[in-house]
Coordinates of C-alpha atoms in Angstrom, one line a residue:
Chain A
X204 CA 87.6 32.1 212.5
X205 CA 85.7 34.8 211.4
X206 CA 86.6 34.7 207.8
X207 CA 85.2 30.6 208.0
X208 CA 82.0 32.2 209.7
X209 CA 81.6 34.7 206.6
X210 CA 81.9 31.7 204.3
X211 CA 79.9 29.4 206.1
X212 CA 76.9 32.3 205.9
X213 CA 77.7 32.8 202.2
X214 CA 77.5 28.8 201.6
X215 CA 74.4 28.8 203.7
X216 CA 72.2 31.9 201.9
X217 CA 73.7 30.7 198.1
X218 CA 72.4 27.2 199.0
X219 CA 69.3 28.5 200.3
X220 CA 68.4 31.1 197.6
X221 CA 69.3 28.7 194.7
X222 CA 67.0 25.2 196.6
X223 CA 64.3 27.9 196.3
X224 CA 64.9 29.0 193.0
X225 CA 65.0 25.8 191.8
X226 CA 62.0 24.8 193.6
X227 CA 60.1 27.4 191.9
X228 CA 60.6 25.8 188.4
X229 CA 58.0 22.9 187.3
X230 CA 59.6 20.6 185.2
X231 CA 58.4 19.7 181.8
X232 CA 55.5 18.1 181.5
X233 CA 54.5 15.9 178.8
X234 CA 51.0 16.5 177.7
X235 CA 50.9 14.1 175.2
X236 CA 48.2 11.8 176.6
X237 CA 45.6 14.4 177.0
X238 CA 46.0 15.8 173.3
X239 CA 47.6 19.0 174.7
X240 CA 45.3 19.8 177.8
X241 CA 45.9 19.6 181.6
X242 CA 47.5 16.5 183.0
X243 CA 47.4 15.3 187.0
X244 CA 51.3 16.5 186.6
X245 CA 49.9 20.5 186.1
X246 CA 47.4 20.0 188.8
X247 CA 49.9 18.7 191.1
X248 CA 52.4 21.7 190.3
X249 CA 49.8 24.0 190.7
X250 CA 49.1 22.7 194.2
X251 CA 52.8 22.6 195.3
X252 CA 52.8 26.0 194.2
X253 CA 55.2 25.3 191.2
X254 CA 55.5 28.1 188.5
X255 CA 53.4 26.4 185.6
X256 CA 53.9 27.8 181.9
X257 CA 50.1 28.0 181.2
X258 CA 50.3 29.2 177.6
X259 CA 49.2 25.6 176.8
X260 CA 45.8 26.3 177.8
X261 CA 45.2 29.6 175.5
X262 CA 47.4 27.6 172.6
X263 CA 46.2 23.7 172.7
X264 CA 42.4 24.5 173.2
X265 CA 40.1 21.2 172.6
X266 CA 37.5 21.4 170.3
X267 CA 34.3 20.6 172.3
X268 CA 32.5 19.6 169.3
X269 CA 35.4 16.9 169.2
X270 CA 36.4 15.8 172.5
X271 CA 39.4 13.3 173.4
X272 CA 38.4 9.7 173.6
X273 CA 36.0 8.5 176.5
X274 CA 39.2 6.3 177.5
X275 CA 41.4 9.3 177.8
X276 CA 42.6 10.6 181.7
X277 CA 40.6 13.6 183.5
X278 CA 37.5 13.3 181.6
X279 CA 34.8 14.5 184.2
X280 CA 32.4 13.5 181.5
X281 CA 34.0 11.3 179.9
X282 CA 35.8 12.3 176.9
X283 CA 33.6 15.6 176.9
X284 CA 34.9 17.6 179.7
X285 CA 33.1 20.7 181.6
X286 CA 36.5 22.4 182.1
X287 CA 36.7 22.1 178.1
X288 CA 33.4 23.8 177.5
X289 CA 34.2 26.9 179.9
X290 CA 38.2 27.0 178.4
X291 CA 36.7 27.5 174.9
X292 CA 34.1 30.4 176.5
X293 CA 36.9 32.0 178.4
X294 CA 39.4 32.2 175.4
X295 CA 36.2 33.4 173.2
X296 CA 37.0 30.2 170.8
X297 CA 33.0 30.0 170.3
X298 CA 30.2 32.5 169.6
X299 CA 28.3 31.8 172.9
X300 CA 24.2 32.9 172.1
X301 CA 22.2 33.7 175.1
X302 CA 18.3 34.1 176.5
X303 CA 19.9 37.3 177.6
X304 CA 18.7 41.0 176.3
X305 CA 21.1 42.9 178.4
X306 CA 24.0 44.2 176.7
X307 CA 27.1 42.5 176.8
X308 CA 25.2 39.5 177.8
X309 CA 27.4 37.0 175.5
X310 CA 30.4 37.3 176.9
X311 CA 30.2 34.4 179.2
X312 CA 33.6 34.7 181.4
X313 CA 35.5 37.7 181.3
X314 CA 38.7 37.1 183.4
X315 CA 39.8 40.6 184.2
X316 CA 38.0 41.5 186.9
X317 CA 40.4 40.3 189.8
X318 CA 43.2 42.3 188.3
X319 CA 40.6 45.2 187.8
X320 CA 40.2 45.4 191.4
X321 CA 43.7 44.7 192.7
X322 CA 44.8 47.4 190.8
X323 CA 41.5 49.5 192.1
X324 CA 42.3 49.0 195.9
X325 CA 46.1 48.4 195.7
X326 CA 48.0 50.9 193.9
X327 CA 45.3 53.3 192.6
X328 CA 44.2 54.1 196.0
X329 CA 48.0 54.4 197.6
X330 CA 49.4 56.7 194.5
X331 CA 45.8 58.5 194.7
X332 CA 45.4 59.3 197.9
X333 CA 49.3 59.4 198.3
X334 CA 49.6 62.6 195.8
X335 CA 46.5 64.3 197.4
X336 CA 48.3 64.0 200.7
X337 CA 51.9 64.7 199.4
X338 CA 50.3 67.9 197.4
X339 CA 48.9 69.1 201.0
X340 CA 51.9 68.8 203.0
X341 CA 53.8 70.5 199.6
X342 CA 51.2 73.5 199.9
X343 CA 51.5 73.8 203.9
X344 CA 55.5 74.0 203.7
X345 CA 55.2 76.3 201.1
X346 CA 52.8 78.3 202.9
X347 CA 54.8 78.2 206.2
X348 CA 57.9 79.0 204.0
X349 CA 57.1 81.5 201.3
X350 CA 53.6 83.0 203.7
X351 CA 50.8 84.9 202.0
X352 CA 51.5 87.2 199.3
X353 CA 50.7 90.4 200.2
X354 CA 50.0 93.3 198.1
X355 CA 52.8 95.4 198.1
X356 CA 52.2 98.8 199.7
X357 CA 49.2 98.3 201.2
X358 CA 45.3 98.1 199.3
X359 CA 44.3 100.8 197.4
X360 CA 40.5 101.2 199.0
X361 CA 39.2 101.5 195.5
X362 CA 37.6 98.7 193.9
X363 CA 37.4 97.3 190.1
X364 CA 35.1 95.1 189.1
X365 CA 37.2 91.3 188.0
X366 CA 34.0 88.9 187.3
X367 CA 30.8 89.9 186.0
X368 CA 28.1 87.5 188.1
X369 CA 27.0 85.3 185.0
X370 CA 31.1 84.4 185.2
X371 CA 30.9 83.8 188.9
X372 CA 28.0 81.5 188.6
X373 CA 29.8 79.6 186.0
X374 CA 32.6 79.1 188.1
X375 CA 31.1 78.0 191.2
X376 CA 28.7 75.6 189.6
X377 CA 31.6 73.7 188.4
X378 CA 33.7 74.6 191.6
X379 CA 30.9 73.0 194.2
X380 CA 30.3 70.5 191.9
X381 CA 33.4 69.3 191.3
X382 CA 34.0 69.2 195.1
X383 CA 30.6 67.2 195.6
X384 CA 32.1 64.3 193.1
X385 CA 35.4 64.8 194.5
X386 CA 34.2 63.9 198.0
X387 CA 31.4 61.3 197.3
X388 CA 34.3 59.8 194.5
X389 CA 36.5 59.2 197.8
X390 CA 34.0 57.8 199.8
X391 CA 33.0 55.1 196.4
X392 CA 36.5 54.4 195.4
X393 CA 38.6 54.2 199.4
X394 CA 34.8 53.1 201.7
X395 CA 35.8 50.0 201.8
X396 CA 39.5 50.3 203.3
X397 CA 39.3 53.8 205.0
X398 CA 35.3 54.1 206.4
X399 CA 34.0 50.4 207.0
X400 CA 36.7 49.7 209.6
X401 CA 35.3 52.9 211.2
X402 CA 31.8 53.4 211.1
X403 CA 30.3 50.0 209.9
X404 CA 29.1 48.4 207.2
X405 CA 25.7 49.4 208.1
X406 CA 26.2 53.8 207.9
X407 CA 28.6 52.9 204.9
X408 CA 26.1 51.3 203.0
X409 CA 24.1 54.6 203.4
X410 CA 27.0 56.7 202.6
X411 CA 27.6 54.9 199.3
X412 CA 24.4 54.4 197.9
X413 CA 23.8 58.5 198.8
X414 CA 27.0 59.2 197.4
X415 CA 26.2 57.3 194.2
X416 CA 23.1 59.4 193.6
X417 CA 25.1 62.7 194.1
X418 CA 28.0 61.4 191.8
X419 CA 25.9 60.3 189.1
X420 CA 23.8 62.8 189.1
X421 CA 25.8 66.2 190.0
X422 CA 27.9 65.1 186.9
X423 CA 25.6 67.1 184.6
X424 CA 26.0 69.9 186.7
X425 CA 29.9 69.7 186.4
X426 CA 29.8 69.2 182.5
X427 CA 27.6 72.4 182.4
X428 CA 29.8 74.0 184.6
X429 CA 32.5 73.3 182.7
X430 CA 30.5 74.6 179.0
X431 CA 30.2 77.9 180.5
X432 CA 33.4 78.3 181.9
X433 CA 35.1 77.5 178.8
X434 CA 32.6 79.5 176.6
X435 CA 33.1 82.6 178.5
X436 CA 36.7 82.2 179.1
X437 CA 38.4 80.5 176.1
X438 CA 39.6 83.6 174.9
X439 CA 41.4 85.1 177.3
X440 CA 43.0 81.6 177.8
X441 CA 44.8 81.6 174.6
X442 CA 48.7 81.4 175.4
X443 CA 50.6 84.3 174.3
X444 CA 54.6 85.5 174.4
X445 CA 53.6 87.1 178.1
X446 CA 52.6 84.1 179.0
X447 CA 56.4 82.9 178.8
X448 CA 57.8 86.2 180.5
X449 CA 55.2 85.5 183.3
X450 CA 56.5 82.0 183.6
X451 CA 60.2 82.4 183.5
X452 CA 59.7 84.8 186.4
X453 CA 58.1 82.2 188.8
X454 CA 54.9 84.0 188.3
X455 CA 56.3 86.3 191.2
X456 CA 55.2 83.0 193.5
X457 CA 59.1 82.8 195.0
X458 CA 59.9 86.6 194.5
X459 CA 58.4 89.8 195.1
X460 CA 57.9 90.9 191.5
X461 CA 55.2 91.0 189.6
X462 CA 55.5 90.0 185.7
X463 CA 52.9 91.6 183.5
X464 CA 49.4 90.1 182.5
X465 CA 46.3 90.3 181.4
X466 CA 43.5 88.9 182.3
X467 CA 44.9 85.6 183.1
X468 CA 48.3 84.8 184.2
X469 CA 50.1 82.2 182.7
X470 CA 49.8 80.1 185.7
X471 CA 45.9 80.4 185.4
X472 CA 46.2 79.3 181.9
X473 CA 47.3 76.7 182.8
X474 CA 44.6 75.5 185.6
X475 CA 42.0 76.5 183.3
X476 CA 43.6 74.4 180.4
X477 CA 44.4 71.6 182.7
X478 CA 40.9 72.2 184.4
X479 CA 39.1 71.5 180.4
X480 CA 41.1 68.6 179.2
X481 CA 41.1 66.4 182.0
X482 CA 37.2 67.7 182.8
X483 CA 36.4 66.9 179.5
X484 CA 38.2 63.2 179.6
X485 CA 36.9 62.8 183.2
X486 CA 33.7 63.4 181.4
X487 CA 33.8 61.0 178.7
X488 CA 34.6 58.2 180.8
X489 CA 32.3 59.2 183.4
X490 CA 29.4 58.7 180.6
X491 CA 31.0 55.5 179.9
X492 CA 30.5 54.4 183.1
X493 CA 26.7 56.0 183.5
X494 CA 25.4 54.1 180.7
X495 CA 27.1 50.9 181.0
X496 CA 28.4 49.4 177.5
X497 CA 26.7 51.9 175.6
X498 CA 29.7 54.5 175.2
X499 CA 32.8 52.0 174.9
X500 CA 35.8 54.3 173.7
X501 CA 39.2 52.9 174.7
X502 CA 39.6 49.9 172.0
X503 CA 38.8 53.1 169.2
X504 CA 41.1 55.2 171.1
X505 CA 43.9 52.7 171.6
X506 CA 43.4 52.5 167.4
X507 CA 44.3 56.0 167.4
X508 CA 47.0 55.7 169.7
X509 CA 48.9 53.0 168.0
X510 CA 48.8 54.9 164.8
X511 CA 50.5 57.8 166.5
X512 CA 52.9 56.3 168.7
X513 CA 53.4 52.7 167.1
X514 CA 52.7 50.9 170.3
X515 CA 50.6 47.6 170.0
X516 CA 47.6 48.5 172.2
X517 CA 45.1 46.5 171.9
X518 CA 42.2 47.3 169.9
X519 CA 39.5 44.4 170.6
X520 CA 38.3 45.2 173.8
X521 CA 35.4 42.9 175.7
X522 CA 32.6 45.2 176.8
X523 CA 33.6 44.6 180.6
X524 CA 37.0 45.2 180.0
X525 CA 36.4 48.9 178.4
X526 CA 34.3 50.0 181.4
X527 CA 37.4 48.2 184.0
X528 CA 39.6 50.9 181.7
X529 CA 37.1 53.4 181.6
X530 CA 36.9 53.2 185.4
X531 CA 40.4 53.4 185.8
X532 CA 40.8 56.1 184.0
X533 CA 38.2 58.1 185.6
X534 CA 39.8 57.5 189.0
X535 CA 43.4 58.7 188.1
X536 CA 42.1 61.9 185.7
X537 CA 40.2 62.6 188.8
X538 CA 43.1 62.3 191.3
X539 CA 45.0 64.3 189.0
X540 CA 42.1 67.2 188.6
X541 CA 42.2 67.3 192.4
X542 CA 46.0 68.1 193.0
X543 CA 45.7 70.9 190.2
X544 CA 42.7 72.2 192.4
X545 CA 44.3 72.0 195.4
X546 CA 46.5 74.4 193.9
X547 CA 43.5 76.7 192.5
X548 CA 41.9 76.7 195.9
X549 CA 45.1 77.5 197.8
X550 CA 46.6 80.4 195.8
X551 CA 42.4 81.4 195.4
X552 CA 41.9 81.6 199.3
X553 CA 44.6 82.0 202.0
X554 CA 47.9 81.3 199.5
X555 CA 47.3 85.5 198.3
X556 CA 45.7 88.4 200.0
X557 CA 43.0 89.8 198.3
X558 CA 42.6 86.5 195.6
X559 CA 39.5 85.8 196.3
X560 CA 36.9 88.6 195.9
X561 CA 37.2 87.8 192.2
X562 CA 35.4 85.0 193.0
X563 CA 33.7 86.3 196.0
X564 CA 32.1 89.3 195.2
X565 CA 33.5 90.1 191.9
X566 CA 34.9 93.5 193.1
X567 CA 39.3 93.3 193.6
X568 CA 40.8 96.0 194.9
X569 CA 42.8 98.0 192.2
X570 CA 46.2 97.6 193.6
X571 CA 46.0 93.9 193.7
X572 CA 44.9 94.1 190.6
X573 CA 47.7 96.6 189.1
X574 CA 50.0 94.1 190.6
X575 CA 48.9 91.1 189.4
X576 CA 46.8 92.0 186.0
X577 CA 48.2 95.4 185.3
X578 CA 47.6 94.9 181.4
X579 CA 43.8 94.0 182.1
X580 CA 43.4 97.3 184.6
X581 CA 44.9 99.4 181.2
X582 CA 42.1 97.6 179.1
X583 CA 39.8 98.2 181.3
X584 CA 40.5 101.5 182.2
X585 CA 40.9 102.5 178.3
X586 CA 37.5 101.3 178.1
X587 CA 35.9 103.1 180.4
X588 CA 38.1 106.3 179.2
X589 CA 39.0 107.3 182.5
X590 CA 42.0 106.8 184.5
X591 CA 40.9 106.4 188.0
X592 CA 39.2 103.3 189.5
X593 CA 35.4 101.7 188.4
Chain B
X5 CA 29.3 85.7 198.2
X6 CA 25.2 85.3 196.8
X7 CA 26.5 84.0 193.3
X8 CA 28.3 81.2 195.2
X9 CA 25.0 80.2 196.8
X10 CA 23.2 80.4 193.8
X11 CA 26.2 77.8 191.8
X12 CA 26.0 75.5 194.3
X13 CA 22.3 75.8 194.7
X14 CA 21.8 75.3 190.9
X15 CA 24.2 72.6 191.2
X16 CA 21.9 70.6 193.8
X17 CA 18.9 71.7 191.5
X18 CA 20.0 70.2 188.0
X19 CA 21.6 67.0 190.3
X20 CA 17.8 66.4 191.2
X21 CA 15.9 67.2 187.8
X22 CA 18.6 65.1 185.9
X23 CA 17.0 62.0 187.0
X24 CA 13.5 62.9 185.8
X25 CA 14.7 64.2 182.5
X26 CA 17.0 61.5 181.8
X27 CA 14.1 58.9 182.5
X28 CA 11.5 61.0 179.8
X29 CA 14.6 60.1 177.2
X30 CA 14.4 56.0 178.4
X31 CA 18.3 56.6 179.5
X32 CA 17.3 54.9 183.1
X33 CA 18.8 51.4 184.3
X34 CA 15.7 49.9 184.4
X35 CA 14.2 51.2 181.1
X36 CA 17.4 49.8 179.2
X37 CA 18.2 46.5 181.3
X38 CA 15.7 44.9 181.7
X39 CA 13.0 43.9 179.2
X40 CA 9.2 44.0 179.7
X41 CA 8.5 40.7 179.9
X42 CA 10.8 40.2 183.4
X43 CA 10.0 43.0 184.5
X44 CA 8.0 44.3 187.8
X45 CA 6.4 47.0 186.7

């Protein structure tokens, strides 16, 4: 009895998943009549929801300078259809001019702005804010699991100096300005899900246009914070062989020991690297996007890119389609910049004891810094020719 | 801690003289969208 239940089921769900499987599939449909374009048959499909094959539109385009006969079917203006003049625009089949000065003013129809956004609110904003949140809950477990690293034995009392002020103004010009576009960059790209529900289109509309003047605007701060940091710091970012010691010893993050370094770890070599190259491409396609279709970059870079790799990129780019990419891009180099300075700020602040006076007031005290740069105190203890602290 | 003040207070300070400078250059919106016989001003 049961076993002729089980079957009827089966019979029941195969039936029902092969009706609607079939029902998906439009049949053929000859387009003879119309000299290749749509018939009452695609129309028809379309409205029953039938999967149409619409590579006929892109392949059989009609000329509008020679339109089907004024006795042919679907001719809104008689042989010389409307739909005929906007198909040839939308698949760039003419060289449309236009009254027009802005740029990009002759492309007529650009059709990838729907999938632009979809992609902008659907999965850029759930990966996005789901790493930023994933990250946090990684660095609170960690926290809760590993605690603060402490330095061994107690502070010394004696302080050396770690940053020299011009180095700390650097860094905190493109620290607060990097959390100024990280925060107003929230508010632009995840307003209209996360805040409108809550406070209103009203105070949002406030909120964004102030956060679009500090986003535009404190970018040049970040780009000159990033200069100086990089000028001042380049060098002591260069990777060495300690560099791999440090690393294969968890950077003493899961033990209590304390590879050798000078003075940057490997592990900061590898924010500050991370820090420049996604700054600088956060950067570029920020520009992009400040001085709309003056800076288009992605159909030259795709170039590159399929010379390398061999991929088939493509490399004629509408003018609205490179600032879509270029705003895509900005948003997931940001996202990415913002997990690796979660991890800055938290080993920076309450992830190590005594981590940020470097930063704070440029003094660290000299145990810390025997543990955790003991190749930089020797420099700088060599250079001062004494062996005590500075 | 002063140094931080003064980052982010230089921060806030370029953010605001950006605008003016940029405009002396014609790199503004409205100097490079729209042309003079449309517009307002």
């Amino acid at each position: 009895m049961n076993f002729k239940l089980f079957g009827a089921v089966v019979f029941a769900l195969t039936t029902l998943m092969l009706s609607s499987a079939l029902a998906d599939e439009a049949p053929a449909i000859d387009r003879s009549a119309t000299g290749g374009a749509q018939t009452l048959e695609d129309i028809m499909a379309r409205q029953k929801q039938l999967e149409v094959d619409e590579s006929f539109r892109t392949e059989e385009l009609e000329d509008p300078a020679d339109p089907p006969p004024i006795t042919g079917p679907l001719g809104a203006q008689g042989g010389s259809s409307v739909a005929v003049d906007y198909r040839a625009i939308r698949y760039n089949r003419i060289d449309p001019t236009t009254q027009v000065r802005t740029p990009a003013a002759d492309v007529l129809i650009q059709d990838g702005g729907m999938p632009w956004y979809k992609l902008r609110e659907g999965p850029l904003i759930s990966y996005g804010g789901g790493a930023i949140l994933g990250f946090l809950l990684l660095l609170v477990v960690f926290y809760f699991v590993r605690g603060k690293i402490r330095i061994h034995g107690g502070p010394a009392g004696t302080k050396i100096q770690r940053f020299k002020a011009i180095e700390r103004f650097g860094h905190w010009l493109l620290a607060g300005s990097f959390i100024a576009l990280a925060l107003t960059g929230l508010v632009t790209l995840m307003g209209r899900s996360f805040l409108i529900p809550v406070i209103g289109h009203e105070l949002y509309s406030d909120l964004a246009i102030g956060s679009k003047w500090v986003h535009n605007n404190i970018a040049w701060s970040f780009m000159l914070g990033l200069l100086l940091t990089f000028v001042m710091w380049v060098a002591h970012n260069i990777p060495n062989r300690l560099d791999w010691q440090w690393l294969k010893a968890g950077g003493g993050l899961f033990t209590d020991s304390h590879p050798s370094s000078k003075k940057f770890n490997a592990g900061q070599k590898i924010i500050f690297w991370a820090t420049m190259i996604l700054g600088v491409s956060v950067s570029l396609s920020g520009l992009s996007l400040l001085f709309p279709f003056q800076m288009p970059m992605f159909a030259g870079t795709f170039e590159v890119v399929n010379g390398i790799l061999g991929t088939d990129l493509p490399t004629v780019l509408a003018p609205h389609e490179e600032m879509q990419l270029s705003n895509i891009w900005h948003s997931i180099v940001a996202f990415l910049m913002m997990v690796v300075i979660l991890a800055h700020i938290y080993i920076g602040s309450v992830g190590m004891e005594g981590a940020f006076d470097a930063m704070g007031n440029g003094q660290v005290d000299l145990e810390w810094a025997r543990q955790h740069h003991d190749l930089w105190v020797e420099e700088v203890q060599a250079r001062q020719g004494k062996g005590g602290s500075s | 801690m002063k140094v931080m003040l003064l980052g982010f207070a230089a921060a806030l300070v370029i953010a605001t003289l950006v605008p003016v400078v940029l405009e002396q250059f014609g790199w503004s919106s409205a100097e490079q969208y729209s042309s003079e016989n449309v517009r307002l001003d």
